[in-house]
């Protein structure tokens, strides 16, 4: 059953129970004062149910997150201009199960999952590229975007920072976490790989902008990148080594997602 049908069924279930409670309230109107007290109790429960339903479904549906302004802090300014490329390698995006704008899941009533997308409406890769460019620019480093198919820097005085996103997904129910897996390669104008780095994590989210900023900063702070950005160039001997990406262990946040409520992306 898809998400839309699940939502329709749950809405119907709640509506039927609200109607049942309303009939019971109306029946109690002809009873004694003690019954009137019970009537008040039922009405309170009816109102609470309606409010909970609106809050749970309204807050979950249509949620969006801004990662384009999650400018990461750099440990040191690179000595050359930087061209930034970001490619989305998340398996559920490559398979077409999710759009490139997908950044997570949140659950409303009955744990119905709703997609969370980028606030900009652009693919996540574009938002993360914008965030990285903003981080370099704030450090006073000349930076520009590179095409997704670029395999080398466009000029001798520049470096290509090629970032692949193997995981980036927030998950929210009662608590919320952001799980990410990033890989970066630093490439010169001749197409030689000067450094590689990986950053993985799964952390409790209190502010999405800061969570995205921390994830990107952790990648840029990897020692291999820091040394290469500082001019300590050592050609990577494993030029053709394939990227190795293991699953990330998720944070133990209070998600409370029952097994039957999972949809394959959790």
Coordinates of C-alpha atoms in Angstrom, one line a residue:
X1 CA 0.0 0.0 0.0
X2 CA 1.4 3.4 -1.0
X3 CA 1.7 6.4 1.3
X4 CA -1.4 8.1 -0.1
X5 CA -3.6 5.1 0.4
X6 CA -2.2 4.6 3.9
X7 CA -3.1 8.2 4.7
X8 CA -6.6 7.9 3.3
X9 CA -7.2 4.7 5.4
X10 CA -5.9 6.3 8.6
X11 CA -8.0 9.5 8.0
X12 CA -11.1 7.3 7.5
X13 CA -10.3 5.4 10.7
X14 CA -10.0 8.6 12.7
X15 CA -13.1 10.1 11.2
X16 CA -15.2 7.0 12.0
X17 CA -14.0 7.0 15.6
X18 CA -14.7 10.7 16.0
X19 CA -18.2 10.2 14.7
X20 CA -18.6 7.3 17.2
X21 CA -17.5 9.5 20.1
X22 CA -19.9 12.2 18.9
X23 CA -22.8 9.9 18.9
X24 CA -22.0 8.7 22.4
X25 CA -21.8 12.3 23.5
X26 CA -25.2 13.0 22.1
X27 CA -26.7 10.0 23.7
X28 CA -25.4 11.1 27.1
X29 CA -27.3 14.4 26.8
X30 CA -30.4 12.7 28.0
X31 CA -28.8 11.2 31.1
X32 CA -28.3 12.4 34.7
X33 CA -25.8 15.0 35.9
X34 CA -23.2 12.3 36.5
X35 CA -23.6 11.3 32.9
X36 CA -23.2 15.0 32.0
X37 CA -19.7 14.8 33.6
X38 CA -19.0 11.7 31.5
X39 CA -20.2 13.7 28.5
X40 CA -17.7 16.4 29.2
X41 CA -15.0 13.8 29.5
X42 CA -15.9 12.3 26.1
X43 CA -16.0 15.8 24.5
X44 CA -12.5 16.5 25.9
X45 CA -11.2 13.3 24.4
X46 CA -12.9 14.1 21.1
X47 CA -11.2 17.6 21.0
X48 CA -7.9 16.2 22.0
X49 CA -8.1 13.6 19.3
X50 CA -8.9 16.2 16.6
X51 CA -6.1 18.5 17.7
X52 CA -3.6 15.6 17.8
X53 CA -4.7 14.6 14.3
X54 CA -4.2 18.1 12.9
X55 CA -0.9 18.6 14.5
X56 CA 0.6 15.2 13.5
X57 CA -0.5 15.3 9.9
X58 CA -0.1 19.0 9.3
X59 CA 3.5 19.2 10.7
X60 CA 4.6 16.1 8.8
X61 CA 3.2 16.8 5.4
X62 CA 5.0 19.2 3.1
X63 CA 8.1 19.8 5.4
X64 CA 11.2 21.3 3.7
X65 CA 14.8 21.8 4.9
X66 CA 17.3 24.4 3.8
X67 CA 20.8 23.1 3.4
X68 CA 22.0 25.6 0.7
X69 CA 23.0 28.0 3.5
X70 CA 24.8 25.4 5.7
X71 CA 28.1 27.1 5.1
X72 CA 30.9 24.9 6.6
X73 CA 33.8 26.3 8.5
X74 CA 37.2 25.6 7.0
X75 CA 40.2 24.8 9.2
X76 CA 42.5 26.8 6.9
X77 CA 42.2 28.7 3.6
X78 CA 43.3 26.8 0.5
X79 CA 46.2 28.3 -1.4
X80 CA 44.5 27.9 -4.8
X81 CA 41.0 28.6 -6.2
X82 CA 38.5 25.8 -5.8
X83 CA 36.0 24.4 -8.2
X84 CA 33.3 22.4 -6.4
X85 CA 31.4 19.5 -7.9
X86 CA 28.7 17.5 -6.0
X87 CA 27.2 14.3 -7.3
X88 CA 24.3 12.5 -5.7
X89 CA 25.1 8.8 -5.4
X90 CA 22.4 7.8 -2.9
X91 CA 21.1 4.4 -4.1
X92 CA 17.4 5.2 -3.7
X93 CA 17.9 8.3 -5.8
X94 CA 19.9 6.5 -8.5
X95 CA 17.1 3.8 -8.6
X96 CA 14.4 6.4 -9.0
X97 CA 12.7 5.5 -5.8
X98 CA 13.3 9.1 -4.5
X99 CA 13.8 12.4 -6.3
X100 CA 17.0 14.3 -6.1
X101 CA 15.3 16.9 -3.8
X102 CA 14.6 14.2 -1.2
X103 CA 16.5 14.8 2.1
X104 CA 14.6 12.7 4.6
X105 CA 11.5 11.3 6.1
X106 CA 9.2 12.4 8.9
X107 CA 6.2 10.6 10.3
X108 CA 2.8 11.8 11.3
X109 CA -0.2 10.0 12.8
X110 CA 0.1 6.2 12.7
X111 CA 3.7 6.5 11.6
X112 CA 2.7 7.4 8.1
X113 CA 6.0 8.5 6.3
X114 CA 6.1 11.7 4.4
X115 CA 9.0 12.8 2.2
X116 CA 11.0 15.9 3.3
X117 CA 12.5 17.9 0.4
X118 CA 14.9 20.8 -0.1
X119 CA 13.4 24.2 0.6
X120 CA 14.9 25.6 -2.6
X121 CA 13.2 23.0 -4.8
X122 CA 16.7 22.2 -6.3
X123 CA 18.4 18.8 -6.0
X124 CA 20.3 18.2 -2.8
X125 CA 23.5 18.1 -4.7
X126 CA 22.9 21.7 -5.9
X127 CA 22.2 22.8 -2.3
X128 CA 25.3 21.2 -0.9
X129 CA 27.4 22.7 -3.7
X130 CA 26.0 26.1 -2.8
X131 CA 26.8 25.5 0.8
X132 CA 30.4 24.5 0.1
X133 CA 30.9 27.5 -2.2
X134 CA 29.6 29.8 0.5
X135 CA 32.1 28.2 3.0
X136 CA 35.1 28.8 0.7
X137 CA 33.9 32.4 -0.2
X138 CA 33.5 33.2 3.5
X139 CA 37.2 32.2 4.0
X140 CA 38.2 34.5 1.1
X141 CA 38.9 31.7 -1.3
X142 CA 37.9 32.1 -5.0
X143 CA 35.4 29.4 -5.7
X144 CA 33.0 28.4 -8.4
X145 CA 30.8 25.5 -9.3
X146 CA 32.0 22.7 -11.6
X147 CA 29.9 20.5 -13.9
X148 CA 28.9 17.1 -12.7
X149 CA 31.0 15.4 -15.5
X150 CA 34.2 17.3 -14.8
X151 CA 37.2 15.1 -14.2
X152 CA 39.9 17.8 -13.7
X153 CA 40.2 21.4 -12.7
X154 CA 39.6 23.8 -15.5
X155 CA 42.9 25.8 -15.1
X156 CA 46.4 25.4 -13.6
X157 CA 45.8 27.6 -10.6
X158 CA 42.7 25.8 -9.4
X159 CA 41.8 22.5 -7.8
X160 CA 38.6 20.5 -8.3
X161 CA 36.9 19.3 -5.2
X162 CA 34.7 16.4 -6.3
X163 CA 32.2 15.3 -3.6
X164 CA 30.0 12.3 -3.9
X165 CA 27.0 11.9 -1.6
X166 CA 26.4 8.3 -0.7
X167 CA 24.0 9.0 2.1
X168 CA 22.2 12.1 3.3
X169 CA 18.9 11.5 5.1
X170 CA 17.2 12.9 8.1
X171 CA 14.7 10.7 9.9
X172 CA 12.1 12.1 12.3
X173 CA 9.4 10.6 14.5
X174 CA 9.7 11.5 18.1
X175 CA 13.4 12.3 17.9
X176 CA 15.3 13.2 14.8
X177 CA 18.7 12.2 13.3
X178 CA 20.7 13.1 10.2
X179 CA 22.7 10.2 8.7
X180 CA 25.3 11.1 6.1
X181 CA 28.2 9.5 4.1
X182 CA 30.4 11.8 2.0
X183 CA 33.5 11.1 -0.1
X184 CA 35.7 13.8 -1.6
X185 CA 38.5 13.8 -4.1
X186 CA 40.9 16.7 -4.8
X187 CA 42.0 16.8 -8.4
X188 CA 44.4 19.1 -10.3
X189 CA 44.2 20.4 -13.8
X190 CA 46.0 17.3 -15.2
X191 CA 43.3 15.0 -13.7
X192 CA 45.7 13.6 -11.0
X193 CA 44.0 12.8 -7.7
X194 CA 45.9 14.7 -4.9
X195 CA 43.9 13.5 -2.0
X196 CA 40.8 11.6 -1.0
X197 CA 38.7 11.8 2.2
X198 CA 35.6 10.4 3.7
X199 CA 33.2 11.6 6.4
X200 CA 30.4 9.6 7.9
X201 CA 28.1 10.3 10.8
X202 CA 24.7 9.9 12.3
X203 CA 23.8 12.6 14.8
X204 CA 20.8 13.9 16.7
X205 CA 19.4 17.0 15.0
X206 CA 18.5 20.1 16.9
X207 CA 18.9 22.5 14.0
X208 CA 19.0 21.3 10.4
X209 CA 21.2 24.1 9.2
X210 CA 23.8 23.4 11.9
X211 CA 23.6 19.7 11.3
X212 CA 24.3 20.1 7.6
X213 CA 27.1 22.6 8.4
X214 CA 28.7 20.1 10.8
X215 CA 28.5 17.3 8.2
X216 CA 30.2 19.3 5.5
X217 CA 32.8 20.7 7.9
X218 CA 33.8 17.2 9.1
X219 CA 34.6 16.3 5.5
X220 CA 36.7 19.4 4.8
X221 CA 38.6 18.9 8.1
X222 CA 39.9 15.5 7.1
X223 CA 43.7 15.6 7.3
X224 CA 44.4 14.5 3.7
X225 CA 42.3 17.4 2.4
X226 CA 43.8 19.9 4.8
X227 CA 47.3 19.0 3.8
X228 CA 46.5 19.1 0.1
X229 CA 44.7 22.4 0.4
X230 CA 47.8 23.8 2.2
X231 CA 50.1 22.9 -0.7
X232 CA 51.4 19.6 0.7
X233 CA 50.8 17.8 -2.6
X234 CA 51.3 14.0 -2.7
X235 CA 49.9 12.3 -5.7
X236 CA 47.4 9.6 -4.6
X237 CA 49.0 6.3 -5.7
X238 CA 45.6 4.6 -5.8
X239 CA 44.3 6.5 -8.8
X240 CA 41.9 3.8 -10.0
X241 CA 40.8 2.5 -6.6
X242 CA 37.0 2.3 -6.4
X243 CA 35.2 4.1 -3.7
X244 CA 34.4 1.9 -0.7
X245 CA 31.2 2.9 1.1
X246 CA 30.0 0.8 4.1
X247 CA 26.6 1.4 5.8
X248 CA 26.6 4.1 8.5
X249 CA 25.6 3.1 12.0
X250 CA 22.6 5.2 12.9
X251 CA 22.4 7.3 16.0
X252 CA 20.3 5.9 18.9
X253 CA 17.7 8.7 18.9
X254 CA 14.2 8.1 20.1
X255 CA 12.7 7.4 16.7
X256 CA 10.3 4.7 17.9
X257 CA 9.6 3.4 14.4
X258 CA 7.7 0.0 14.6
X259 CA 9.0 -2.6 12.2
X260 CA 5.7 -2.8 10.3
X261 CA 5.8 1.0 9.8
X262 CA 9.1 1.0 8.0
X263 CA 9.1 1.6 4.2
X264 CA 12.5 0.4 3.0
X265 CA 14.2 3.8 3.1
X266 CA 14.4 3.9 6.9

